[in-house]
PDB file of C-alpha atoms and ligand atoms in Angstrom:
ATOM      1  CA  UNK A   1      34.874  -0.995 -49.168  1.00  0.00           C
ATOM      2  CA  UNK A   2      33.931  -1.277 -45.310  1.00  0.00           C
ATOM      3  CA  UNK A   3      33.833   2.518 -44.031  1.00  0.00           C
ATOM      4  CA  UNK A   4      33.686   3.296 -40.504  1.00  0.00           C
ATOM      5  CA  UNK A   5      30.316   2.717 -40.028  1.00  0.00           C
ATOM      6  CA  UNK A   6      30.645  -0.878 -40.975  1.00  0.00           C
ATOM      7  CA  UNK A   7      34.019  -0.551 -39.297  1.00  0.00           C
ATOM      8  CA  UNK A   8      31.985   0.071 -35.969  1.00  0.00           C
ATOM      9  CA  UNK A   9      29.464  -1.991 -36.324  1.00  0.00           C
ATOM     10  CA  UNK A  10      31.786  -4.997 -36.769  1.00  0.00           C
ATOM     11  CA  UNK A  11      33.295  -3.530 -33.391  1.00  0.00           C
ATOM     12  CA  UNK A  12      29.977  -3.581 -31.329  1.00  0.00           C
ATOM     13  CA  UNK A  13      29.889  -7.186 -32.220  1.00  0.00           C
ATOM     14  CA  UNK A  14      32.503  -8.540 -31.089  1.00  0.00           C
ATOM     15  CA  UNK A  15      34.314  -6.030 -28.595  1.00  0.00           C
ATOM     16  CA  UNK A  16      32.103  -7.218 -25.572  1.00  0.00           C
ATOM     17  CA  UNK A  17      32.214 -11.407 -25.805  1.00  0.00           C
ATOM     18  CA  UNK A  18      36.308 -11.522 -26.776  1.00  0.00           C
ATOM     19  CA  UNK A  19      37.074  -8.806 -23.976  1.00  0.00           C
ATOM     20  CA  UNK A  20      39.347 -10.911 -20.268  1.00  0.00           C
ATOM     21  CA  UNK A  21      39.412 -13.997 -23.366  1.00  0.00           C
ATOM     22  CA  UNK A  22      43.108 -15.814 -23.844  1.00  0.00           C
ATOM     23  CA  UNK A  23      44.596 -16.597 -27.042  1.00  0.00           C
ATOM     24  CA  UNK A  24      44.912 -19.822 -27.598  1.00  0.00           C
ATOM     25  CA  UNK A  25      46.356 -19.966 -30.815  1.00  0.00           C
ATOM     26  CA  UNK A  26      46.375 -18.606 -35.063  1.00  0.00           C
ATOM     27  CA  UNK A  27      46.528 -19.213 -37.949  1.00  0.00           C
ATOM     28  CA  UNK A  28      47.563 -17.272 -41.154  1.00  0.00           C
ATOM     29  CA  UNK A  29      46.257 -17.549 -44.656  1.00  0.00           C
ATOM     30  CA  UNK A  30      47.395 -16.178 -47.786  1.00  0.00           C
ATOM     31  CA  UNK A  31      49.104 -13.142 -47.384  1.00  0.00           C
ATOM     32  CA  UNK A  32      47.386 -10.346 -46.642  1.00  0.00           C
ATOM     33  CA  UNK A  33      48.623  -6.619 -47.512  1.00  0.00           C
ATOM     34  CA  UNK A  34      51.022  -6.048 -44.555  1.00  0.00           C
ATOM     35  CA  UNK A  35      52.306  -9.352 -42.307  1.00  0.00           C
ATOM     36  CA  UNK A  36      51.884 -10.284 -38.875  1.00  0.00           C
ATOM     37  CA  UNK A  37      54.987  -8.783 -37.945  1.00  0.00           C
ATOM     38  CA  UNK A  38      55.230 -11.729 -35.648  1.00  0.00           C
ATOM     39  CA  UNK A  39      55.247 -15.524 -35.195  1.00  0.00           C
ATOM     40  CA  UNK A  40      51.474 -17.011 -34.263  1.00  0.00           C
ATOM     41  CA  UNK A  41      52.834 -18.498 -31.612  1.00  0.00           C
ATOM     42  CA  UNK A  42      53.585 -15.447 -30.176  1.00  0.00           C
ATOM     43  CA  UNK A  43      49.998 -14.560 -29.292  1.00  0.00           C
ATOM     44  CA  UNK A  44      48.926 -17.183 -27.486  1.00  0.00           C
ATOM     45  CA  UNK A  45      48.695 -17.398 -24.456  1.00  0.00           C
ATOM     46  CA  UNK A  46      47.566 -13.829 -24.011  1.00  0.00           C
ATOM     47  CA  UNK A  47      44.992 -11.943 -23.034  1.00  0.00           C
ATOM     48  CA  UNK A  48      42.391  -9.872 -24.936  1.00  0.00           C
ATOM     49  CA  UNK A  49      41.686  -6.477 -22.997  1.00  0.00           C
ATOM     50  CA  UNK A  50      39.654  -4.556 -25.162  1.00  0.00           C
ATOM     51  CA  UNK A  51      38.618  -3.728 -29.216  1.00  0.00           C
ATOM     52  CA  UNK A  52      39.417   0.327 -29.678  1.00  0.00           C
ATOM     53  CA  UNK A  53      38.775   2.003 -33.704  1.00  0.00           C
ATOM     54  CA  UNK A  54      40.894   4.357 -34.292  1.00  0.00           C
ATOM     55  CA  UNK A  55      39.988   5.212 -38.122  1.00  0.00           C
ATOM     56  CA  UNK A  56      39.146   1.555 -40.087  1.00  0.00           C
ATOM     57  CA  UNK A  57      41.124   0.005 -37.449  1.00  0.00           C
ATOM     58  CA  UNK A  58      40.043  -2.154 -34.706  1.00  0.00           C
ATOM     59  CA  UNK A  59      42.841  -2.227 -32.123  1.00  0.00           C
ATOM     60  CA  UNK A  60      43.018  -5.491 -30.136  1.00  0.00           C
ATOM     61  CA  UNK A  61      44.219  -5.052 -27.076  1.00  0.00           C
ATOM     62  CA  UNK A  62      46.079  -7.172 -25.875  1.00  0.00           C
ATOM     63  CA  UNK A  63      47.795  -7.456 -21.646  1.00  0.00           C
ATOM     64  CA  UNK A  64      51.316  -7.440 -24.065  1.00  0.00           C
ATOM     65  CA  UNK A  65      51.611  -5.887 -27.033  1.00  0.00           C
ATOM     66  CA  UNK A  66      47.615  -5.126 -30.039  1.00  0.00           C
ATOM     67  CA  UNK A  67      46.924  -6.172 -32.527  1.00  0.00           C
ATOM     68  CA  UNK A  68      45.496  -4.426 -35.635  1.00  0.00           C
ATOM     69  CA  UNK A  69      43.333  -5.448 -38.100  1.00  0.00           C
ATOM     70  CA  UNK A  70      42.355  -3.604 -41.445  1.00  0.00           C
ATOM     71  CA  UNK A  71      39.104  -5.216 -43.343  1.00  0.00           C
ATOM     72  CA  UNK A  72      40.725  -3.524 -46.535  1.00  0.00           C
ATOM     73  CA  UNK A  73      38.380  -3.995 -49.682  1.00  0.00           C
ATOM     74  CA  UNK A  74      36.546  -6.702 -49.045  1.00  0.00           C
ATOM     75  CA  UNK A  75      37.677  -8.292 -45.694  1.00  0.00           C
ATOM     76  CA  UNK A  76      34.977  -8.757 -42.537  1.00  0.00           C
ATOM     77  CA  UNK A  77      35.566 -10.202 -39.021  1.00  0.00           C
ATOM     78  CA  UNK A  78      33.208 -13.407 -36.984  1.00  0.00           C
ATOM     79  CA  UNK A  79      33.803 -14.134 -33.443  1.00  0.00           C
ATOM     80  CA  UNK A  80      31.950 -17.669 -33.054  1.00  0.00           C
ATOM     81  CA  UNK A  81      31.951 -20.297 -31.488  1.00  0.00           C
ATOM     82  CA  UNK A  82      32.277 -22.605 -33.626  1.00  0.00           C
ATOM     83  CA  UNK A  83      33.445 -22.025 -37.566  1.00  0.00           C
ATOM     84  CA  UNK A  84      33.782 -24.316 -39.687  1.00  0.00           C
ATOM     85  CA  UNK A  85      37.346 -25.174 -41.625  1.00  0.00           C
ATOM     86  CA  UNK A  86      38.965 -22.295 -42.536  1.00  0.00           C
ATOM     87  CA  UNK A  87      38.411 -20.946 -46.599  1.00  0.00           C
ATOM     88  CA  UNK A  88      39.770 -20.523 -49.643  1.00  0.00           C
ATOM     89  CA  UNK A  89      39.306 -16.717 -48.674  1.00  0.00           C
ATOM     90  CA  UNK A  90      40.007 -16.392 -44.749  1.00  0.00           C
ATOM     91  CA  UNK A  91      43.624 -15.687 -44.015  1.00  0.00           C
ATOM     92  CA  UNK A  92      43.310 -14.983 -40.165  1.00  0.00           C
ATOM     93  CA  UNK A  93      41.752 -16.912 -37.102  1.00  0.00           C
ATOM     94  CA  UNK A  94      42.241 -15.614 -33.743  1.00  0.00           C
ATOM     95  CA  UNK A  95      41.211 -18.620 -31.731  1.00  0.00           C
ATOM     96  CA  UNK A  96      40.468 -18.226 -28.250  1.00  0.00           C
ATOM     97  CA  UNK A  97      38.879 -19.015 -25.087  1.00  0.00           C
ATOM     98  CA  UNK A  98      35.824 -17.283 -25.954  1.00  0.00           C
ATOM     99  CA  UNK A  99      35.257 -18.164 -29.474  1.00  0.00           C
ATOM    100  CA  UNK A 100      37.697 -17.756 -32.638  1.00  0.00           C
ATOM    101  CA  UNK A 101      37.858 -14.285 -34.280  1.00  0.00           C
ATOM    102  CA  UNK A 102      38.526 -15.095 -38.255  1.00  0.00           C
ATOM    103  CA  UNK A 103      38.711 -12.166 -40.830  1.00  0.00           C
ATOM    104  CA  UNK A 104      37.828 -13.910 -44.503  1.00  0.00           C
ATOM    105  CA  UNK A 105      39.177 -11.095 -47.206  1.00  0.00           C
ATOM    106  CA  UNK A 106      39.381 -12.739 -51.308  1.00  0.00           C
ATOM    107  CA  UNK A 107      40.644  -9.632 -52.558  1.00  0.00           C
ATOM    108  CA  UNK A 108      43.223  -9.685 -48.994  1.00  0.00           C
ATOM    109  CA  UNK A 109      43.540  -5.981 -49.376  1.00  0.00           C
ATOM    110  CA  UNK A 110      43.242  -6.434 -45.322  1.00  0.00           C
ATOM    111  CA  UNK A 111      45.744  -7.313 -43.174  1.00  0.00           C
ATOM    112  CA  UNK A 112      46.380  -8.195 -38.904  1.00  0.00           C
ATOM    113  CA  UNK A 113      49.788  -6.595 -37.949  1.00  0.00           C
ATOM    114  CA  UNK A 114      50.879  -6.803 -34.170  1.00  0.00           C
ATOM    115  CA  UNK A 115      52.622  -3.816 -32.562  1.00  0.00           C
ATOM    116  CA  UNK A 116      54.922  -3.131 -29.583  1.00  0.00           C
ATOM    117  CA  UNK A 117      52.534  -1.180 -29.371  1.00  0.00           C
ATOM    118  CA  UNK A 118      50.226   2.839 -29.795  1.00  0.00           C
ATOM    119  CA  UNK A 119      53.870   4.656 -30.154  1.00  0.00           C
ATOM    120  CA  UNK A 120      55.660   0.540 -32.176  1.00  0.00           C
ATOM    121  CA  UNK A 121      56.915   2.103 -35.001  1.00  0.00           C
ATOM    122  CA  UNK A 122      54.554  -1.238 -36.868  1.00  0.00           C
ATOM    123  CA  UNK A 123      51.883   0.860 -35.253  1.00  0.00           C
ATOM    124  CA  UNK A 124      53.030   4.372 -35.824  1.00  0.00           C
ATOM    125  CA  UNK A 125      53.274   3.683 -39.479  1.00  0.00           C
ATOM    126  CA  UNK A 126      49.711   2.810 -39.994  1.00  0.00           C
ATOM    127  CA  UNK A 127      47.831   4.586 -37.454  1.00  0.00           C
ATOM    128  CA  UNK A 128      50.407   7.100 -36.946  1.00  0.00           C
ATOM    129  CA  UNK A 129      48.936  10.409 -39.982  1.00  0.00           C
ATOM    130  CA  UNK A 130      45.288   9.816 -39.080  1.00  0.00           C
ATOM    131  CA  UNK A 131      42.723  12.410 -38.895  1.00  0.00           C
ATOM    132  CA  UNK A 132      41.142  13.512 -36.132  1.00  0.00           C
ATOM    133  CA  UNK A 133      38.090  11.117 -35.327  1.00  0.00           C
ATOM    134  CA  UNK A 134      34.484  12.483 -35.965  1.00  0.00           C
ATOM    135  CA  UNK A 135      32.506  10.597 -33.894  1.00  0.00           C
ATOM    136  CA  UNK A 136      35.475  11.554 -31.154  1.00  0.00           C
ATOM    137  CA  UNK A 137      34.987  15.460 -28.463  1.00  0.00           C
ATOM    138  CA  UNK A 138      37.989  16.000 -30.547  1.00  0.00           C
ATOM    139  CA  UNK A 139      36.053  16.303 -33.948  1.00  0.00           C
ATOM    140  CA  UNK A 140      35.949  20.144 -33.620  1.00  0.00           C
ATOM    141  CA  UNK A 141      34.052  22.528 -35.952  1.00  0.00           C
ATOM    142  CA  UNK A 142      36.399  25.620 -35.837  1.00  0.00           C
ATOM    143  CA  UNK A 143      39.308  23.505 -36.254  1.00  0.00           C
ATOM    144  CA  UNK A 144      37.354  21.673 -38.860  1.00  0.00           C
ATOM    145  CA  UNK A 145      37.168  25.129 -40.875  1.00  0.00           C
ATOM    146  CA  UNK A 146      40.248  26.478 -40.670  1.00  0.00           C
ATOM    147  CA  UNK A 147      41.493  23.197 -42.147  1.00  0.00           C
ATOM    148  CA  UNK A 148      39.603  23.545 -44.398  1.00  0.00           C
ATOM    149  CA  UNK A 149      41.165  27.283 -44.719  1.00  0.00           C
ATOM    150  CA  UNK A 150      43.767  25.403 -45.953  1.00  0.00           C
ATOM    151  CA  UNK A 151      43.172  23.606 -48.798  1.00  0.00           C
ATOM    152  CA  UNK A 152      42.252  24.477 -52.420  1.00  0.00           C
ATOM    153  CA  UNK A 153      41.262  21.115 -52.914  1.00  0.00           C
ATOM    154  CA  UNK A 154      37.691  20.184 -53.942  1.00  0.00           C
ATOM    155  CA  UNK A 155      35.801  19.101 -51.404  1.00  0.00           C
ATOM    156  CA  UNK A 156      34.586  15.962 -51.898  1.00  0.00           C
ATOM    157  CA  UNK A 157      37.921  14.730 -52.070  1.00  0.00           C
ATOM    158  CA  UNK A 158      39.224  16.737 -48.681  1.00  0.00           C
ATOM    159  CA  UNK A 159      36.919  14.840 -47.271  1.00  0.00           C
ATOM    160  CA  UNK A 160      38.530  11.488 -48.073  1.00  0.00           C
ATOM    161  CA  UNK A 161      42.083  12.180 -47.338  1.00  0.00           C
ATOM    162  CA  UNK A 162      41.548  12.058 -43.783  1.00  0.00           C
ATOM    163  CA  UNK A 163      43.834  14.213 -43.673  1.00  0.00           C
ATOM    164  CA  UNK A 164      41.088  15.980 -41.798  1.00  0.00           C
ATOM    165  CA  UNK A 165      38.867  14.092 -40.175  1.00  0.00           C
ATOM    166  CA  UNK A 166      39.349  10.862 -40.366  1.00  0.00           C
ATOM    167  CA  UNK A 167      37.014   7.611 -41.286  1.00  0.00           C
ATOM    168  CA  UNK A 168      34.612   9.964 -44.704  1.00  0.00           C
ATOM    169  CA  UNK A 169      34.801   7.521 -47.183  1.00  0.00           C
ATOM    170  CA  UNK A 170      33.022   7.851 -50.229  1.00  0.00           C
ATOM    171  CA  UNK A 171      29.323   6.770 -50.161  1.00  0.00           C
ATOM    172  CA  UNK A 172      29.999   9.523 -45.870  1.00  0.00           C
ATOM    173  CA  UNK A 173      31.260  12.007 -48.621  1.00  0.00           C
ATOM    174  CA  UNK A 174      28.084  12.080 -50.817  1.00  0.00           C
ATOM    175  CA  UNK A 175      26.133  11.982 -47.690  1.00  0.00           C
ATOM    176  CA  UNK A 176      27.476  14.741 -45.654  1.00  0.00           C
ATOM    177  CA  UNK A 177      27.446  16.830 -48.805  1.00  0.00           C
ATOM    178  CA  UNK A 178      23.971  16.589 -49.449  1.00  0.00           C
ATOM    179  CA  UNK A 179      22.900  17.453 -46.146  1.00  0.00           C
ATOM    180  CA  UNK A 180      24.917  20.719 -46.132  1.00  0.00           C
ATOM    181  CA  UNK A 181      23.872  22.585 -48.715  1.00  0.00           C
ATOM    182  CA  UNK A 182      27.558  21.800 -50.078  1.00  0.00           C
ATOM    183  CA  UNK A 183      28.772  21.336 -54.245  1.00  0.00           C
ATOM    184  CA  UNK A 184      31.228  18.288 -54.152  1.00  0.00           C
ATOM    185  CA  UNK A 185      34.322  19.704 -56.646  1.00  0.00           C
ATOM    186  CA  UNK A 186      34.372  23.474 -54.698  1.00  0.00           C
ATOM    187  CA  UNK A 187      37.068  24.260 -53.075  1.00  0.00           C
ATOM    188  CA  UNK A 188      37.673  23.319 -49.197  1.00  0.00           C
ATOM    189  CA  UNK A 189      38.912  26.966 -48.951  1.00  0.00           C
ATOM    190  CA  UNK A 190      35.994  28.843 -50.082  1.00  0.00           C
ATOM    191  CA  UNK A 191      34.015  27.295 -47.693  1.00  0.00           C
ATOM    192  CA  UNK A 192      32.692  29.664 -45.173  1.00  0.00           C
ATOM    193  CA  UNK A 193      32.327  29.200 -41.653  1.00  0.00           C
ATOM    194  CA  UNK A 194      28.379  28.659 -41.646  1.00  0.00           C
ATOM    195  CA  UNK A 195      28.630  26.271 -44.325  1.00  0.00           C
ATOM    196  CA  UNK A 196      31.723  24.649 -42.521  1.00  0.00           C
ATOM    197  CA  UNK A 197      29.138  23.708 -39.385  1.00  0.00           C
ATOM    198  CA  UNK A 198      27.270  22.730 -41.777  1.00  0.00           C
ATOM    199  CA  UNK A 199      29.306  20.278 -42.713  1.00  0.00           C
ATOM    200  CA  UNK A 200      31.003  19.768 -39.586  1.00  0.00           C
ATOM    201  CA  UNK A 201      27.626  18.485 -37.948  1.00  0.00           C
ATOM    202  CA  UNK A 202      26.346  16.702 -41.601  1.00  0.00           C
ATOM    203  CA  UNK A 203      29.771  14.475 -41.241  1.00  0.00           C
ATOM    204  CA  UNK A 204      28.859  13.567 -37.351  1.00  0.00           C
ATOM    205  CA  UNK A 205      25.503  12.847 -38.417  1.00  0.00           C
ATOM    206  CA  UNK A 206      25.479  10.141 -41.418  1.00  0.00           C
ATOM    207  CA  UNK A 207      27.993   8.748 -39.423  1.00  0.00           C
ATOM    208  CA  UNK A 208      26.009   8.432 -35.397  1.00  0.00           C
ATOM    209  CA  UNK A 209      23.136   7.723 -38.539  1.00  0.00           C
ATOM    210  CA  UNK A 210      24.742   4.504 -40.291  1.00  0.00           C
ATOM    211  CA  UNK A 211      26.093   3.033 -36.879  1.00  0.00           C
ATOM    212  CA  UNK A 212      22.196   2.926 -35.132  1.00  0.00           C
ATOM    213  CA  UNK A 213      21.307   1.717 -38.466  1.00  0.00           C
ATOM    214  CA  UNK A 214      23.781  -1.176 -38.398  1.00  0.00           C
ATOM    215  CA  UNK A 215      24.070  -1.245 -34.567  1.00  0.00           C
ATOM    216  CA  UNK A 216      20.057  -2.011 -34.953  1.00  0.00           C
ATOM    217  CA  UNK A 217      21.397  -5.685 -36.843  1.00  0.00           C
ATOM    218  CA  UNK A 218      23.312  -6.622 -34.073  1.00  0.00           C
ATOM    219  CA  UNK A 219      19.760  -9.103 -33.464  1.00  0.00           C
ATOM    220  CA  UNK A 220      21.851 -10.602 -36.451  1.00  0.00           C
ATOM    221  CA  UNK A 221      24.743 -10.265 -36.290  1.00  0.00           C
ATOM    222  CA  UNK A 222      26.003 -13.754 -34.436  1.00  0.00           C
ATOM    223  CA  UNK A 223      28.240 -13.852 -37.224  1.00  0.00           C
ATOM    224  CA  UNK A 224      29.366 -10.883 -37.871  1.00  0.00           C
ATOM    225  CA  UNK A 225      29.959 -10.262 -41.594  1.00  0.00           C
ATOM    226  CA  UNK A 226      29.101  -5.971 -42.998  1.00  0.00           C
ATOM    227  CA  UNK A 227      26.328  -6.529 -45.435  1.00  0.00           C
ATOM    228  CA  UNK A 228      27.590  -2.991 -47.103  1.00  0.00           C
ATOM    229  CA  UNK A 229      24.061  -2.699 -48.961  1.00  0.00           C
ATOM    230  CA  UNK A 230      23.021  -2.512 -45.392  1.00  0.00           C
ATOM    231  CA  UNK A 231      23.666   0.864 -44.458  1.00  0.00           C
ATOM    232  CA  UNK A 232      22.764   2.306 -48.321  1.00  0.00           C
ATOM    233  CA  UNK A 233      18.574   1.805 -47.430  1.00  0.00           C
ATOM    234  CA  UNK A 234      18.040   5.444 -46.285  1.00  0.00           C
ATOM    235  CA  UNK A 235      21.108   7.071 -48.434  1.00  0.00           C
ATOM    236  CA  UNK A 236      19.119  10.830 -50.112  1.00  0.00           C
ATOM    237  CA  UNK A 237      22.040  10.204 -53.631  1.00  0.00           C
ATOM    238  CA  UNK A 238      24.777   7.938 -53.060  1.00  0.00           C
ATOM    239  CA  UNK A 239      24.353   5.206 -55.251  1.00  0.00           C
ATOM    240  CA  UNK A 240      20.833   7.393 -57.406  1.00  0.00           C
ATOM    241  CA  UNK A 241      22.060   8.284 -60.314  1.00  0.00           C
ATOM    242  CA  UNK A 242      19.339   9.173 -62.353  1.00  0.00           C
ATOM    243  CA  UNK A 243      16.455   8.574 -60.041  1.00  0.00           C
ATOM    244  CA  UNK A 244      15.149  11.861 -58.204  1.00  0.00           C
ATOM    245  CA  UNK A 245      16.441  13.923 -55.611  1.00  0.00           C
ATOM    246  CA  UNK A 246      14.177  12.725 -52.345  1.00  0.00           C
ATOM    247  CA  UNK A 247      14.136  16.253 -52.133  1.00  0.00           C
ATOM    248  CA  UNK A 248      13.302  19.050 -54.172  1.00  0.00           C
ATOM    249  CA  UNK A 249      13.036  16.075 -56.550  1.00  0.00           C
ATOM    250  CA  UNK A 250      15.651  17.328 -59.014  1.00  0.00           C
ATOM    251  CA  UNK A 251      18.206  14.556 -60.968  1.00  0.00           C
ATOM    252  CA  UNK A 252      20.270  13.245 -59.229  1.00  0.00           C
ATOM    253  CA  UNK A 253      23.815  13.501 -60.891  1.00  0.00           C
ATOM    254  CA  UNK A 254      26.795  11.719 -60.919  1.00  0.00           C
ATOM    255  CA  UNK A 255      30.294  12.366 -62.215  1.00  0.00           C
ATOM    256  CA  UNK A 256      34.577  11.088 -60.697  1.00  0.00           C
ATOM    257  CA  UNK A 257      36.387  12.622 -58.425  1.00  0.00           C
ATOM    258  CA  UNK A 258      39.484  11.088 -58.108  1.00  0.00           C
ATOM    259  CA  UNK A 259      38.627   7.901 -59.618  1.00  0.00           C
ATOM    260  CA  UNK A 260      36.353   7.745 -57.993  1.00  0.00           C
ATOM    261  CA  UNK A 261      32.376   7.668 -57.835  1.00  0.00           C
ATOM    262  CA  UNK A 262      30.620  11.678 -55.910  1.00  0.00           C
ATOM    263  CA  UNK A 263      27.656  11.696 -56.540  1.00  0.00           C
ATOM    264  CA  UNK A 264      25.363  14.889 -55.399  1.00  0.00           C
ATOM    265  CA  UNK A 265      21.623  16.935 -56.487  1.00  0.00           C
ATOM    266  CA  UNK A 266      22.518  19.614 -58.672  1.00  0.00           C
ATOM    267  CA  UNK A 267      19.612  21.815 -56.546  1.00  0.00           C
ATOM    268  CA  UNK A 268      19.757  21.067 -52.858  1.00  0.00           C
ATOM    269  CA  UNK A 269      23.645  21.880 -53.443  1.00  0.00           C
ATOM    270  CA  UNK A 270      23.818  24.518 -56.244  1.00  0.00           C
ATOM    271  CA  UNK A 271      27.660  25.688 -55.130  1.00  0.00           C
TER     272      UNK A 271
HETATM  273 ZN1  LIG B   1      17.491  17.730 -54.328  1.00  0.00          ZN
END
């Protein structure tokens, strides 16, 4: 599943090239998670001003309104001058004067949604309840600790829920907790201020590092299909059950938390 770093790297892969492009047409394939919310013809003639990211949404700012894109479980975006005819999993094409942006999404949990503006009910429904951006200055260690104090759920699930901080998905939650030395099952409310500060820093570092790693492959990103595996090369615990911890050689363990696999080192993350 594309996580925040993959979405950010996808954004970096085409944001500069599409800025200023005029939309010539839009094409829909099979239904996605949510409807487009306008007739495709209504997008014609509008200009793409910029591409921003909010959580795992990409926001294409148009001269009128905005287009929200989400990659869902299996989506990827490609932006290129010339693309082959749409295949069975290509469900949204935005043809512009600078190239075509195409959403390929076999499982169709992704979406392309038009909204009149960020205050429009359609946009508010999708973006309104998102937590703080982890890679922005708004993500504050003190406020993060206070937020943790209020919640009795296991810290891993608190991170995934996205209310305190947005976009920390399954891979990076496990990784950040490892770097902070915190057991994923620990109740969020039991995390001390210094440990919360450590976790705050770890969340930022693992995400920033993943964006850098993905960004370093941008050279080969002309057909921007994000390969999730690319970002897991340096995983300390994620996906490493049964293998020795890279720090202490204790066997990495996996458990299920809310249907999701969690990985941790029982020695480095004692409590
Ligand atoms: Zn260890």
